[in-house]
PDB file of C-alpha atoms and ligand atoms in Angstrom:
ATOM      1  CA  UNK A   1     334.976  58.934  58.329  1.00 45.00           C
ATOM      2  CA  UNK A   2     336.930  56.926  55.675  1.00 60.00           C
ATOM      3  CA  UNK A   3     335.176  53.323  57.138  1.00 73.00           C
ATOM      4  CA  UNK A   4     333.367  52.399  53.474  1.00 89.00           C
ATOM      5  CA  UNK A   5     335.255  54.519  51.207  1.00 92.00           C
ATOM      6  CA  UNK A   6     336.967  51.431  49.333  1.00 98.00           C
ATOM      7  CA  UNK A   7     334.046  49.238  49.841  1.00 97.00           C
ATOM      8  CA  UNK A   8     334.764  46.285  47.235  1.00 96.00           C
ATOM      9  CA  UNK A   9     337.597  46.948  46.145  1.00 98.00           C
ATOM     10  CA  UNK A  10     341.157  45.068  46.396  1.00 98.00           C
ATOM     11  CA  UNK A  11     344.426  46.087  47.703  1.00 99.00           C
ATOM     12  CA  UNK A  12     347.483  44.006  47.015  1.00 99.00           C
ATOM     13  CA  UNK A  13     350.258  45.246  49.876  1.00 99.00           C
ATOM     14  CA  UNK A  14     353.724  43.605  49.390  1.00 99.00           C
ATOM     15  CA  UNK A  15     355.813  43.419  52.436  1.00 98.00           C
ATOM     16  CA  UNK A  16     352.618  43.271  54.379  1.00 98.00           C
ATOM     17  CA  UNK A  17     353.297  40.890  57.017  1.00 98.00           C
ATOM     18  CA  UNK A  18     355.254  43.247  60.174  1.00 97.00           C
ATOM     19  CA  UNK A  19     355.680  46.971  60.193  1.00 96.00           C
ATOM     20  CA  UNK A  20     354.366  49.621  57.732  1.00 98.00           C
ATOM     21  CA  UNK A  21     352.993  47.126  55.420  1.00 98.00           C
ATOM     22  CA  UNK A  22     350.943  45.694  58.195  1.00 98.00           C
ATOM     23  CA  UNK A  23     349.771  49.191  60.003  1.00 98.00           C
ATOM     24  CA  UNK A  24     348.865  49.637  55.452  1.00 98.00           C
ATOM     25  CA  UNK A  25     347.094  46.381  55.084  1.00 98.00           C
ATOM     26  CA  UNK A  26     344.670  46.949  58.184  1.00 98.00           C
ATOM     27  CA  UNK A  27     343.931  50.448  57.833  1.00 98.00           C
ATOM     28  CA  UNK A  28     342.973  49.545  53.982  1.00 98.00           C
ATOM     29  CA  UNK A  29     340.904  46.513  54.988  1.00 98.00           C
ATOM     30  CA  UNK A  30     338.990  49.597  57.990  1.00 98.00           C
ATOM     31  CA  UNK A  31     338.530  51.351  54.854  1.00 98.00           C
ATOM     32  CA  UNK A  32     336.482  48.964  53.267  1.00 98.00           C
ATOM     33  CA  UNK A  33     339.158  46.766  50.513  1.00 98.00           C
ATOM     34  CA  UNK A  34     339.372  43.316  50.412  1.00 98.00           C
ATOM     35  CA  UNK A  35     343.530  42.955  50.760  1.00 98.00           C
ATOM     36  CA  UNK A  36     346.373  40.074  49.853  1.00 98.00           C
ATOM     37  CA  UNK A  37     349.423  40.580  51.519  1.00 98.00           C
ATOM     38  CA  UNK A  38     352.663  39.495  49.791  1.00 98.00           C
ATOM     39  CA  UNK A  39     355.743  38.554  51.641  1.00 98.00           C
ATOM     40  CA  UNK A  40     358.636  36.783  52.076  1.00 98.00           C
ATOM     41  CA  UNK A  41     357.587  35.935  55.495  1.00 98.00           C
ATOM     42  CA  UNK A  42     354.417  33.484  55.112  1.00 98.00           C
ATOM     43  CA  UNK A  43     354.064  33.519  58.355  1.00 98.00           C
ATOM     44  CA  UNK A  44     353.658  37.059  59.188  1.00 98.00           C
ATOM     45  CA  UNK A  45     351.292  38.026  56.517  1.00 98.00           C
ATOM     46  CA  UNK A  46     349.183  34.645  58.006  1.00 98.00           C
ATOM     47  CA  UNK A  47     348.954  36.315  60.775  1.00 98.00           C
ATOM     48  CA  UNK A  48     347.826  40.035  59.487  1.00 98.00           C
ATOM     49  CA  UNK A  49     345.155  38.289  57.244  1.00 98.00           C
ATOM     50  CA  UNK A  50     343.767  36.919  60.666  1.00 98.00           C
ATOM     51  CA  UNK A  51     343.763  40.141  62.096  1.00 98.00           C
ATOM     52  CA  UNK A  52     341.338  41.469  58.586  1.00 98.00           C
ATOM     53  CA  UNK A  53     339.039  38.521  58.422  1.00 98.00           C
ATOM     54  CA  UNK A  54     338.069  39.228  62.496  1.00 97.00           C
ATOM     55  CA  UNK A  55     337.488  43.008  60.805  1.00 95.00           C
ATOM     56  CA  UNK A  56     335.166  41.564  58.455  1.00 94.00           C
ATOM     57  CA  UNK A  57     337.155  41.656  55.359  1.00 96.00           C
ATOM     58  CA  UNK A  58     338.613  38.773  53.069  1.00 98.00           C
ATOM     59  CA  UNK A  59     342.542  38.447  53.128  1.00 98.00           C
ATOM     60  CA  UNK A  60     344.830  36.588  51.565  1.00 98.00           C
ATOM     61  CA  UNK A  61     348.584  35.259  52.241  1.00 98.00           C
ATOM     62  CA  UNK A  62     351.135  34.867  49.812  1.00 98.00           C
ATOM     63  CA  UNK A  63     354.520  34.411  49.819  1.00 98.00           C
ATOM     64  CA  UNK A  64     356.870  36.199  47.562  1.00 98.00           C
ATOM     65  CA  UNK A  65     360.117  37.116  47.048  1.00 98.00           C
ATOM     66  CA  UNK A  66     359.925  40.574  44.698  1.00 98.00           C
ATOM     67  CA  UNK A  67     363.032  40.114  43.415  1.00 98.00           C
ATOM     68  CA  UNK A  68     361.577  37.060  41.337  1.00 98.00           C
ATOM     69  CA  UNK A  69     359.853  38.602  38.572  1.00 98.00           C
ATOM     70  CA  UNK A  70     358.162  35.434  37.411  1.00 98.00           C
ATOM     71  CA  UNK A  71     356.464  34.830  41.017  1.00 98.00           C
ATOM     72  CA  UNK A  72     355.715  38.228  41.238  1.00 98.00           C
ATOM     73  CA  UNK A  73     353.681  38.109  38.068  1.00 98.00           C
ATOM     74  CA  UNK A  74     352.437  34.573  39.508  1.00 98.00           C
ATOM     75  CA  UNK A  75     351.022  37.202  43.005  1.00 98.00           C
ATOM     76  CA  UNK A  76     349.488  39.314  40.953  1.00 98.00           C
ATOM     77  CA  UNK A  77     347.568  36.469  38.804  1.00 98.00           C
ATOM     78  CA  UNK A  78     346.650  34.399  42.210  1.00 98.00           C
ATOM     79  CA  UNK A  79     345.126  38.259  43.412  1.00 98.00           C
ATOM     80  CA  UNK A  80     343.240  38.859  40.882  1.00 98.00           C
ATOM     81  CA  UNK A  81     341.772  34.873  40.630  1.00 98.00           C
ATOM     82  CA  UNK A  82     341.041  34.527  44.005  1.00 98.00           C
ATOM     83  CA  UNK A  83     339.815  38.131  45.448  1.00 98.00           C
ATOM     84  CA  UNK A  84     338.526  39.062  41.911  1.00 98.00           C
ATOM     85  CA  UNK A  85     340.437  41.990  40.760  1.00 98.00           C
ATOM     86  CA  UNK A  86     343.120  44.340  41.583  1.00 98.00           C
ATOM     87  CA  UNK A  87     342.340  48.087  42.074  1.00 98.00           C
ATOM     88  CA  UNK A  88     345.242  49.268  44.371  1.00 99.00           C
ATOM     89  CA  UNK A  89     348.828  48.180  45.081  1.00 99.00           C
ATOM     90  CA  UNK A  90     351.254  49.217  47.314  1.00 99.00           C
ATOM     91  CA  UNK A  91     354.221  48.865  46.330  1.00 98.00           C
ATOM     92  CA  UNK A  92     356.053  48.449  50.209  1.00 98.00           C
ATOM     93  CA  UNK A  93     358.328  45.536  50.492  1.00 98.00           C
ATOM     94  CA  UNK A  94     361.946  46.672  51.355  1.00 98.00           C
ATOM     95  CA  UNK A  95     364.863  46.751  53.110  1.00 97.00           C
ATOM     96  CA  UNK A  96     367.814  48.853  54.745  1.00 96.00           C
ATOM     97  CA  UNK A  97     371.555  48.830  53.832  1.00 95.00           C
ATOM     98  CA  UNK A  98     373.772  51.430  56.605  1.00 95.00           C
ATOM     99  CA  UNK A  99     377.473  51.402  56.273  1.00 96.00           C
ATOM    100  CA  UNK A 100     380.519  54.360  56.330  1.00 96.00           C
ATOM    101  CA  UNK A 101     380.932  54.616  52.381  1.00 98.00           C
ATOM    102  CA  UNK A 102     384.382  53.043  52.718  1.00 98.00           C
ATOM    103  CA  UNK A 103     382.734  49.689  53.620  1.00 97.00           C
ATOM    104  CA  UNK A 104     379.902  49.285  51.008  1.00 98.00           C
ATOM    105  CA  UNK A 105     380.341  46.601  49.293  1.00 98.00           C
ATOM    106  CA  UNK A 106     378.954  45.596  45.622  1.00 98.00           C
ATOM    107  CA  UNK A 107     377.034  43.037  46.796  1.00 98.00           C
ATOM    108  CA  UNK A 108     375.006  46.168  48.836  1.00 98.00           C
ATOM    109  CA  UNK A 109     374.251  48.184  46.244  1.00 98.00           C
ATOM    110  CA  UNK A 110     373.159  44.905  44.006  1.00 98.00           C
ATOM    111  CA  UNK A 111     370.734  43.996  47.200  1.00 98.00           C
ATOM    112  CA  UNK A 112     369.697  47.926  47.632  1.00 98.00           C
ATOM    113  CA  UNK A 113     368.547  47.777  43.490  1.00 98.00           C
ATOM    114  CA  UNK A 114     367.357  44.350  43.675  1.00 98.00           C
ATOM    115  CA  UNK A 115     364.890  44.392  45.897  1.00 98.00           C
ATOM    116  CA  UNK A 116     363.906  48.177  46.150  1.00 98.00           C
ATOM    117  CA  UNK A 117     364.312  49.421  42.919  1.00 98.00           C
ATOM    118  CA  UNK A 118     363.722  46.057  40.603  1.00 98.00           C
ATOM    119  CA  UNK A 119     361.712  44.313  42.890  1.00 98.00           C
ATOM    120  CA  UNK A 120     359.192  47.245  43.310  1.00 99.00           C
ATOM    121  CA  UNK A 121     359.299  48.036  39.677  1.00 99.00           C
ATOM    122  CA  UNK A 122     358.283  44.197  39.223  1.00 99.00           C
ATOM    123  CA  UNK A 123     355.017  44.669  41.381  1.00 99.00           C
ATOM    124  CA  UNK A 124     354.483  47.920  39.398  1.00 99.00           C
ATOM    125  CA  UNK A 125     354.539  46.807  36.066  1.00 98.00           C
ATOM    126  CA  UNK A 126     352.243  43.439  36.734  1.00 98.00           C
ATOM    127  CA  UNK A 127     349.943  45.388  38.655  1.00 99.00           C
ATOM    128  CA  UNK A 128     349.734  48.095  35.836  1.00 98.00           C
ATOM    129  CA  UNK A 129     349.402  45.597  33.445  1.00 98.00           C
ATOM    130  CA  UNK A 130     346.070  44.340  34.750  1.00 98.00           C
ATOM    131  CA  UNK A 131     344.530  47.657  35.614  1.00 98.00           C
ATOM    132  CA  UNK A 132     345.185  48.957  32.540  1.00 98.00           C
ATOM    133  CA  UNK A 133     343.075  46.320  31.001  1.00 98.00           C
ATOM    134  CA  UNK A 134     340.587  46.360  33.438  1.00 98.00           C
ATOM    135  CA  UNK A 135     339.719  50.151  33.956  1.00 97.00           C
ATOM    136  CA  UNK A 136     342.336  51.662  36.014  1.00 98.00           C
ATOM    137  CA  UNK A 137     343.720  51.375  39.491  1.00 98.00           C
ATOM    138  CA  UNK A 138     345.919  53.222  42.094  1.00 98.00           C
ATOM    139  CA  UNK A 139     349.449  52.463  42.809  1.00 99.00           C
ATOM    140  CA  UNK A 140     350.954  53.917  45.924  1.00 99.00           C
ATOM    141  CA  UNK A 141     354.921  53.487  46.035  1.00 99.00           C
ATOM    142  CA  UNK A 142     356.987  53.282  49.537  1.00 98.00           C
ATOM    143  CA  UNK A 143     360.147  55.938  49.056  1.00 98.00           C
ATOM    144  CA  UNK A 144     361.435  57.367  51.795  1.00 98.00           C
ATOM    145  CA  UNK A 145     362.792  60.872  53.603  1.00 98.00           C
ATOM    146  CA  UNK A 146     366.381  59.153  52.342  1.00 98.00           C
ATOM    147  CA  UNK A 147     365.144  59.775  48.926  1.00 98.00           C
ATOM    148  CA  UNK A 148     364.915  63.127  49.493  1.00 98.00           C
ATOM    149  CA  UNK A 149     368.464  63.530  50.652  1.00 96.00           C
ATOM    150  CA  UNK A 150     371.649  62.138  51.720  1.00 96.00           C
ATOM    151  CA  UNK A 151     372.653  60.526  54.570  1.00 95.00           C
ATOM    152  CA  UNK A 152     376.276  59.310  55.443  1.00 95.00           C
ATOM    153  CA  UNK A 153     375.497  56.349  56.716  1.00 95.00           C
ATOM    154  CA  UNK A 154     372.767  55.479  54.258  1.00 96.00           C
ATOM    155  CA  UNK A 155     374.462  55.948  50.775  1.00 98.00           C
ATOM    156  CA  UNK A 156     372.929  52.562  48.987  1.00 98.00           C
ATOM    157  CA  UNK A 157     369.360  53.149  50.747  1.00 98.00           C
ATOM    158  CA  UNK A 158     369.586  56.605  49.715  1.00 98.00           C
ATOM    159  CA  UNK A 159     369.989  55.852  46.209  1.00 98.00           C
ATOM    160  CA  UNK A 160     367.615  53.134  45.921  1.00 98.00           C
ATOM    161  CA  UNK A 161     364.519  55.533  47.361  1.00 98.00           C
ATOM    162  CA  UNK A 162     365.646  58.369  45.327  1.00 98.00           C
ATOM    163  CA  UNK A 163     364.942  56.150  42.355  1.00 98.00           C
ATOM    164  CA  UNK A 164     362.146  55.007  43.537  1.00 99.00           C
ATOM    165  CA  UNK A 165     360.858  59.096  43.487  1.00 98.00           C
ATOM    166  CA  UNK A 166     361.998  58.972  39.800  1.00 98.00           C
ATOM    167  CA  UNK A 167     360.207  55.516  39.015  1.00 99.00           C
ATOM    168  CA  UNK A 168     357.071  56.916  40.726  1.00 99.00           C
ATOM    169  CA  UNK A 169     356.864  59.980  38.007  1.00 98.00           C
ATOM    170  CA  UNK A 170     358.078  58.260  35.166  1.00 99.00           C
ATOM    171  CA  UNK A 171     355.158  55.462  35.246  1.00 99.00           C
ATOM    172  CA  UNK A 172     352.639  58.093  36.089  1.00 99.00           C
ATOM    173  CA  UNK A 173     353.136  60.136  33.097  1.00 98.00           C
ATOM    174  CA  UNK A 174     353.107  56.402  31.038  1.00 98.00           C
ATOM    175  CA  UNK A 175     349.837  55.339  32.721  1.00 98.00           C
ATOM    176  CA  UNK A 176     348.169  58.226  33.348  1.00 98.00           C
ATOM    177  CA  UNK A 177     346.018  58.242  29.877  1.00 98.00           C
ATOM    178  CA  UNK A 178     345.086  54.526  30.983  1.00 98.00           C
ATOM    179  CA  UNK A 179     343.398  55.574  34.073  1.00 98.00           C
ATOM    180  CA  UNK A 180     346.260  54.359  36.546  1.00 98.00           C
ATOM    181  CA  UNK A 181     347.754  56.969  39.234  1.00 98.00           C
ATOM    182  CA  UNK A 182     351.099  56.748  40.913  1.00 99.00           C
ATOM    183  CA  UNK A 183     352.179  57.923  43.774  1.00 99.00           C
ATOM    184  CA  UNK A 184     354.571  57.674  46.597  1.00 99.00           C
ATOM    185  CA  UNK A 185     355.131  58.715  50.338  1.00 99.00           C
ATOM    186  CA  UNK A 186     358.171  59.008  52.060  1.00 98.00           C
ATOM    187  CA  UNK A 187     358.301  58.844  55.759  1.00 98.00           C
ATOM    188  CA  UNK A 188     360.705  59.222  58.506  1.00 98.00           C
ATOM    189  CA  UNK A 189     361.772  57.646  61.128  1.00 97.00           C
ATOM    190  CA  UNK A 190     359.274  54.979  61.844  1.00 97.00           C
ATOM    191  CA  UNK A 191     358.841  52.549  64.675  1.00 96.00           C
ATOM    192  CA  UNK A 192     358.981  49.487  63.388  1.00 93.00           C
ATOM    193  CA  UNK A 193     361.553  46.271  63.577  1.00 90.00           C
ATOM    194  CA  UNK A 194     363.456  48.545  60.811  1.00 91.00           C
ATOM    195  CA  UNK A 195     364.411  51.157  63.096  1.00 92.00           C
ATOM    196  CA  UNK A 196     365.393  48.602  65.420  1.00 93.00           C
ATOM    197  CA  UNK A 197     368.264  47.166  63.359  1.00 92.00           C
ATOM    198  CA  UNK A 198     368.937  50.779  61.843  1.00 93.00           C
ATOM    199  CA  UNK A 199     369.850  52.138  65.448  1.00 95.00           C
ATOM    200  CA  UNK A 200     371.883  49.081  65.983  1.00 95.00           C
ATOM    201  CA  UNK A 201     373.744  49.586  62.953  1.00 94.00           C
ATOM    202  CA  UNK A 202     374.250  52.869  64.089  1.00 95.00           C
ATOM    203  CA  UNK A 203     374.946  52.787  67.472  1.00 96.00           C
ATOM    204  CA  UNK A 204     378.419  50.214  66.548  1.00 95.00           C
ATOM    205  CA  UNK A 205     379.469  52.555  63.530  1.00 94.00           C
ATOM    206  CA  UNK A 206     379.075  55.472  65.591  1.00 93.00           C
ATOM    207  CA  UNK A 207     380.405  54.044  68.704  1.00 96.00           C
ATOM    208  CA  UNK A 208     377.631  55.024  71.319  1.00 97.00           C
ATOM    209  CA  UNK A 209     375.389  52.818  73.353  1.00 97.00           C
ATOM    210  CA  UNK A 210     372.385  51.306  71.395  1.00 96.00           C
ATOM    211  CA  UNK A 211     369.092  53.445  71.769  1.00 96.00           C
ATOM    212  CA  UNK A 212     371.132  56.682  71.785  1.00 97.00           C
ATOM    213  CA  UNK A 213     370.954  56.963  67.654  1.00 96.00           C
ATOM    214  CA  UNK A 214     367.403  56.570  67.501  1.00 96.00           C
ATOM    215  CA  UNK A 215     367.082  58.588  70.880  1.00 96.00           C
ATOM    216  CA  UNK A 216     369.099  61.769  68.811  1.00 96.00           C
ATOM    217  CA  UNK A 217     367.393  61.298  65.313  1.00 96.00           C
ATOM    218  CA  UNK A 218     363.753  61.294  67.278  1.00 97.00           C
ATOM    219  CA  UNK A 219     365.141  64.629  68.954  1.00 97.00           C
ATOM    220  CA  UNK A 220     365.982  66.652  66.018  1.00 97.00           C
ATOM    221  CA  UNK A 221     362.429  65.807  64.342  1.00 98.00           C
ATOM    222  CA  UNK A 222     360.156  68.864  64.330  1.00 98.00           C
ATOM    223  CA  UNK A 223     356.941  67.528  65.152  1.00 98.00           C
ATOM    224  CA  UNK A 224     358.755  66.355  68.139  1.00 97.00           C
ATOM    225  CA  UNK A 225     357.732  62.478  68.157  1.00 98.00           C
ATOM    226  CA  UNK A 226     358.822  59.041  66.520  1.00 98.00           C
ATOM    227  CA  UNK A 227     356.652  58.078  63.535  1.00 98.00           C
ATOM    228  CA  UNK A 228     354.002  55.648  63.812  1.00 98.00           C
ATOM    229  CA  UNK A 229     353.194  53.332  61.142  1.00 98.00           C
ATOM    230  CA  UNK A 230     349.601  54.265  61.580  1.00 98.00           C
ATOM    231  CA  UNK A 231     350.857  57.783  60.549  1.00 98.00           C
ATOM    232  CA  UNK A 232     351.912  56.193  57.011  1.00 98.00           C
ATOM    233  CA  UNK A 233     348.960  54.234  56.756  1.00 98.00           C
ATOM    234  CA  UNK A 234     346.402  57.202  56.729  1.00 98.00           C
ATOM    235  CA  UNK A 235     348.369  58.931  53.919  1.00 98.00           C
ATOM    236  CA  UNK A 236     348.443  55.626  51.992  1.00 99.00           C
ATOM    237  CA  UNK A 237     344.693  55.524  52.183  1.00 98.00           C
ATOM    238  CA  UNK A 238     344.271  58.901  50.883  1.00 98.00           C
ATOM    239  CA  UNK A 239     346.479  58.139  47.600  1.00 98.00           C
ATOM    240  CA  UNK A 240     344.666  54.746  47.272  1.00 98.00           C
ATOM    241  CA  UNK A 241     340.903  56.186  47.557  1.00 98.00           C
ATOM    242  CA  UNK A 242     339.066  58.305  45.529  1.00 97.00           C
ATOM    243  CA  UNK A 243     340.113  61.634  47.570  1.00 97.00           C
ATOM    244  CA  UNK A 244     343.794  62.073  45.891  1.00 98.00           C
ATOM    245  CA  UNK A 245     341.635  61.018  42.389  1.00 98.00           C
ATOM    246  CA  UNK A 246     343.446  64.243  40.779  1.00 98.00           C
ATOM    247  CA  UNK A 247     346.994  63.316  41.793  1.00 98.00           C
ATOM    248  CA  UNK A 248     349.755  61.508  40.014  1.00 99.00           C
ATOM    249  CA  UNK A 249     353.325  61.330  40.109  1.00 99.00           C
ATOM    250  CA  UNK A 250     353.706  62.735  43.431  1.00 98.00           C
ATOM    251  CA  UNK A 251     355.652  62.048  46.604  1.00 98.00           C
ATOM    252  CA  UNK A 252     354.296  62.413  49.880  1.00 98.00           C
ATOM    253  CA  UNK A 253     356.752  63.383  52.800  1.00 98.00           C
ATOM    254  CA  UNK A 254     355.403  62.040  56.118  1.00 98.00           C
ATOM    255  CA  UNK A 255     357.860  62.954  58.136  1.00 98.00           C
ATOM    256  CA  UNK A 256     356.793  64.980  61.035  1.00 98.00           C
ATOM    257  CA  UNK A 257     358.566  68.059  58.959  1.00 98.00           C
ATOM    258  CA  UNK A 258     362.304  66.853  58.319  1.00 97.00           C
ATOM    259  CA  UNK A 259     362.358  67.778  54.944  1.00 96.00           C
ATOM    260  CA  UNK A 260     360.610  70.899  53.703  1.00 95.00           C
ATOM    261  CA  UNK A 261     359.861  70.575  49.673  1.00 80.00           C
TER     262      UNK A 261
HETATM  263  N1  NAD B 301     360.908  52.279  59.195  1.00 55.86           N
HETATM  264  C1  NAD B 301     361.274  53.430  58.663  1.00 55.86           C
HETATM  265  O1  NAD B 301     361.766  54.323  59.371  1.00 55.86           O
HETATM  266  C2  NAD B 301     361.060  53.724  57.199  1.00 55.86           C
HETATM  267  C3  NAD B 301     361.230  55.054  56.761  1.00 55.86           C
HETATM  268  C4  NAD B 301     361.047  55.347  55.427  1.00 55.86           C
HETATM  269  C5  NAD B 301     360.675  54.361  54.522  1.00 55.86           C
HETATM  270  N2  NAD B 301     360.525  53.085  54.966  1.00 55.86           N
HETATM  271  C6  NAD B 301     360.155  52.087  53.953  1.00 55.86           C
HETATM  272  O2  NAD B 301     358.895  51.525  54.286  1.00 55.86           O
HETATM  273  C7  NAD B 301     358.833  50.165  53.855  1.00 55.86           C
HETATM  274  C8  NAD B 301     358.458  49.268  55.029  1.00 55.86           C
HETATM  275  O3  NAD B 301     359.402  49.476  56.059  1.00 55.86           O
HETATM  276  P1  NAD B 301     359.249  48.868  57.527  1.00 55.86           P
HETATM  277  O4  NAD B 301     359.871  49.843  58.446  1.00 55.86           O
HETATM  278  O5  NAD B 301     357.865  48.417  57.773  1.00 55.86           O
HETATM  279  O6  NAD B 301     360.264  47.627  57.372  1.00 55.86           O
HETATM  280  P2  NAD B 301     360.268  46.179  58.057  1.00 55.86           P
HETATM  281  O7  NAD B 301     361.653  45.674  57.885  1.00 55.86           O
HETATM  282  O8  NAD B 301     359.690  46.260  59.419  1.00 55.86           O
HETATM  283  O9  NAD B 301     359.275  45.357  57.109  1.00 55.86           O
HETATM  284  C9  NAD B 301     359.586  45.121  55.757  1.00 55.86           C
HETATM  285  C10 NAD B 301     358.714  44.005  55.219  1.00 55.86           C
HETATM  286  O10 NAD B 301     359.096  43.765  53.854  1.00 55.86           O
HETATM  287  C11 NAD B 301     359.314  42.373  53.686  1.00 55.86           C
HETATM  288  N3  NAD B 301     360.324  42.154  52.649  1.00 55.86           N
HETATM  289  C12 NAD B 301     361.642  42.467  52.693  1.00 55.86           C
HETATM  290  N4  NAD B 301     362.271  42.049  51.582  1.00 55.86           N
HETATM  291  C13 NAD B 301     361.329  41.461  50.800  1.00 55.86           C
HETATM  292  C14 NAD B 301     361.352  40.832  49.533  1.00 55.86           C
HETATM  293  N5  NAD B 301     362.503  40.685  48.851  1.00 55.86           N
HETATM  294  N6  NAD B 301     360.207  40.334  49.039  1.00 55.86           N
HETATM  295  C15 NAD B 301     359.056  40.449  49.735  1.00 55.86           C
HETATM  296  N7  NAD B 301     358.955  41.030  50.942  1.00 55.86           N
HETATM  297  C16 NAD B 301     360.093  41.520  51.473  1.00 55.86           C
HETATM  298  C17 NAD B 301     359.772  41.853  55.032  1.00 55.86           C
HETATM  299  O11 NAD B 301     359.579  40.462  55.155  1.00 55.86           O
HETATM  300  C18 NAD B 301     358.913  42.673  55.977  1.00 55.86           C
HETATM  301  O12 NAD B 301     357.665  42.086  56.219  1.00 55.86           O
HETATM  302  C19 NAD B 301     360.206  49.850  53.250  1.00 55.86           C
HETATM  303  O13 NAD B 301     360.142  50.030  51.852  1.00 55.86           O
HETATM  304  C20 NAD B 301     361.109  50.895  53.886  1.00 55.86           C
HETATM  305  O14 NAD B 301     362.232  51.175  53.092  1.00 55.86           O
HETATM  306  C21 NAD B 301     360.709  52.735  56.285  1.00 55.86           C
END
């Protein structure tokens, strides 16, 4: 039973409001952590910090946009002030970019390392900043089976999760003396409003109806099911509790077995 195992301790989640970041936030708040959830959609993390305080736990909403270094810094201040530390982040927030390589745009790759890549190193260093001074912490960074890889479709995405693998070992090694682990996972193909757009996206460059995409990538994984979020969540919790204590600079596939490394 992990219920208890992060008993008073706090768990800033960016990106927490919908999708993985929400399936994240709860199952950290089951485990015990008091969480804030960071995202560009007030709304939506208003609504998952309802769903911890009926658990039992306190929660937090903020809004933030990680590409704005200054506000992110702001977060991670208002965290620490108003839930009284910060002992895990996940770094989460993110978003998709499919196009046939002919049509990507700069503006693509600018959002891609903007927002993944910058905007999750923001949250990183802030984070580290305080746990460093205040005893340590655990840092848990989203990458992504498109990390691992490339996809044709997925070129921009690809790159941006591959250095997000490369940003996960490079501030483990820096931190690791202060007490501070960092890790990543990389999933799948996970239900969530994400896959939703990605089979769209698909489905016109392609040309085939919309479902089919999704329908063929589900096929072809080994485990033989679509990813739930709750399937990212419990491998969060591992890296953010005391049980992955002895690991840093690692990356996670959760992927039902699409990549083998
Ligand atoms: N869904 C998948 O198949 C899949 C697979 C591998 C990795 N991932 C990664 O997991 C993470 C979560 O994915 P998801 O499927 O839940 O996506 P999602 O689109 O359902 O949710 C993403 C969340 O991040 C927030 N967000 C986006 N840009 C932001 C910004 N600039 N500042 C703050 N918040 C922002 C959104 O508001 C939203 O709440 C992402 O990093 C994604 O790349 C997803």
């Amino acid at each position: 039973m992990s219920e208890g195992r992060l008993n008073g301790k706090v768990a800033l989640v960016t990106g927490g409001g919908q999708g993985i970041g929400r399936a994240i936030s709860l199952r950290l708040a089951k485990d015990g952590a008091n969480i804030a959830i960071a995202d560009l959609s007030l709304e939506n993390a208003e609504s998952v910090v309802k769903e911890i305080e009926e658990m039992g736990r306190k929660a937090i909403a903020l809004e933030v946009d990680v590409r704005n270094r200054e506000r992110v810094r702001d977060v991670v201040g208002q965290v620490t002030e108003k839930l009284g530390g910060l002992d895990i982040l996940v770094n989460n927030a993110g978003v998709g970019a499919f196009n046939p390589i002919f049509e990507i745009e700069e503006k693509e790759l600018d959002l891609q390392y903007e927002v993944n890549v910058k905007g999750l190193f923001f949250a990183l260093q802030a984070a580290a900043e305080y746990m460093v001074k205040n005893g340590g912490g655990k840092i848990v960074n989203l990458a992504s089976q498109a990390g691992r890889r490339g996809e044709p479709y997925a070129l921009s995405y690809c790159m941006s999760k591959a250095a997000v693998i490369s940003i996960t070992q490079s501030a483990a090694l820096a931190l690791a003396s202060d007490k501070v682990t960092v890790n990543a996972v990389a999933p799948g193909v996970v239900d969530t409003p994400f896959w939703v757009e990605v089979d769209k996206k698909f489905a016109k460059i392609q040309n085939l109806p919309v479902g089919e995409p999704k329908r063929r990538v589900v096929e072809s994984i080994p485990l033989g099911r679509i990813e739930q979020p709750e399937d990212v969540a419990n491998v969060v919790s591992f890296l953010a509790g005391p049980d992955s204590d002895y690991m840093t600079g690692q990356t996670v596939n959760v992927d039902g077995g699409n990549v083998l490394s």
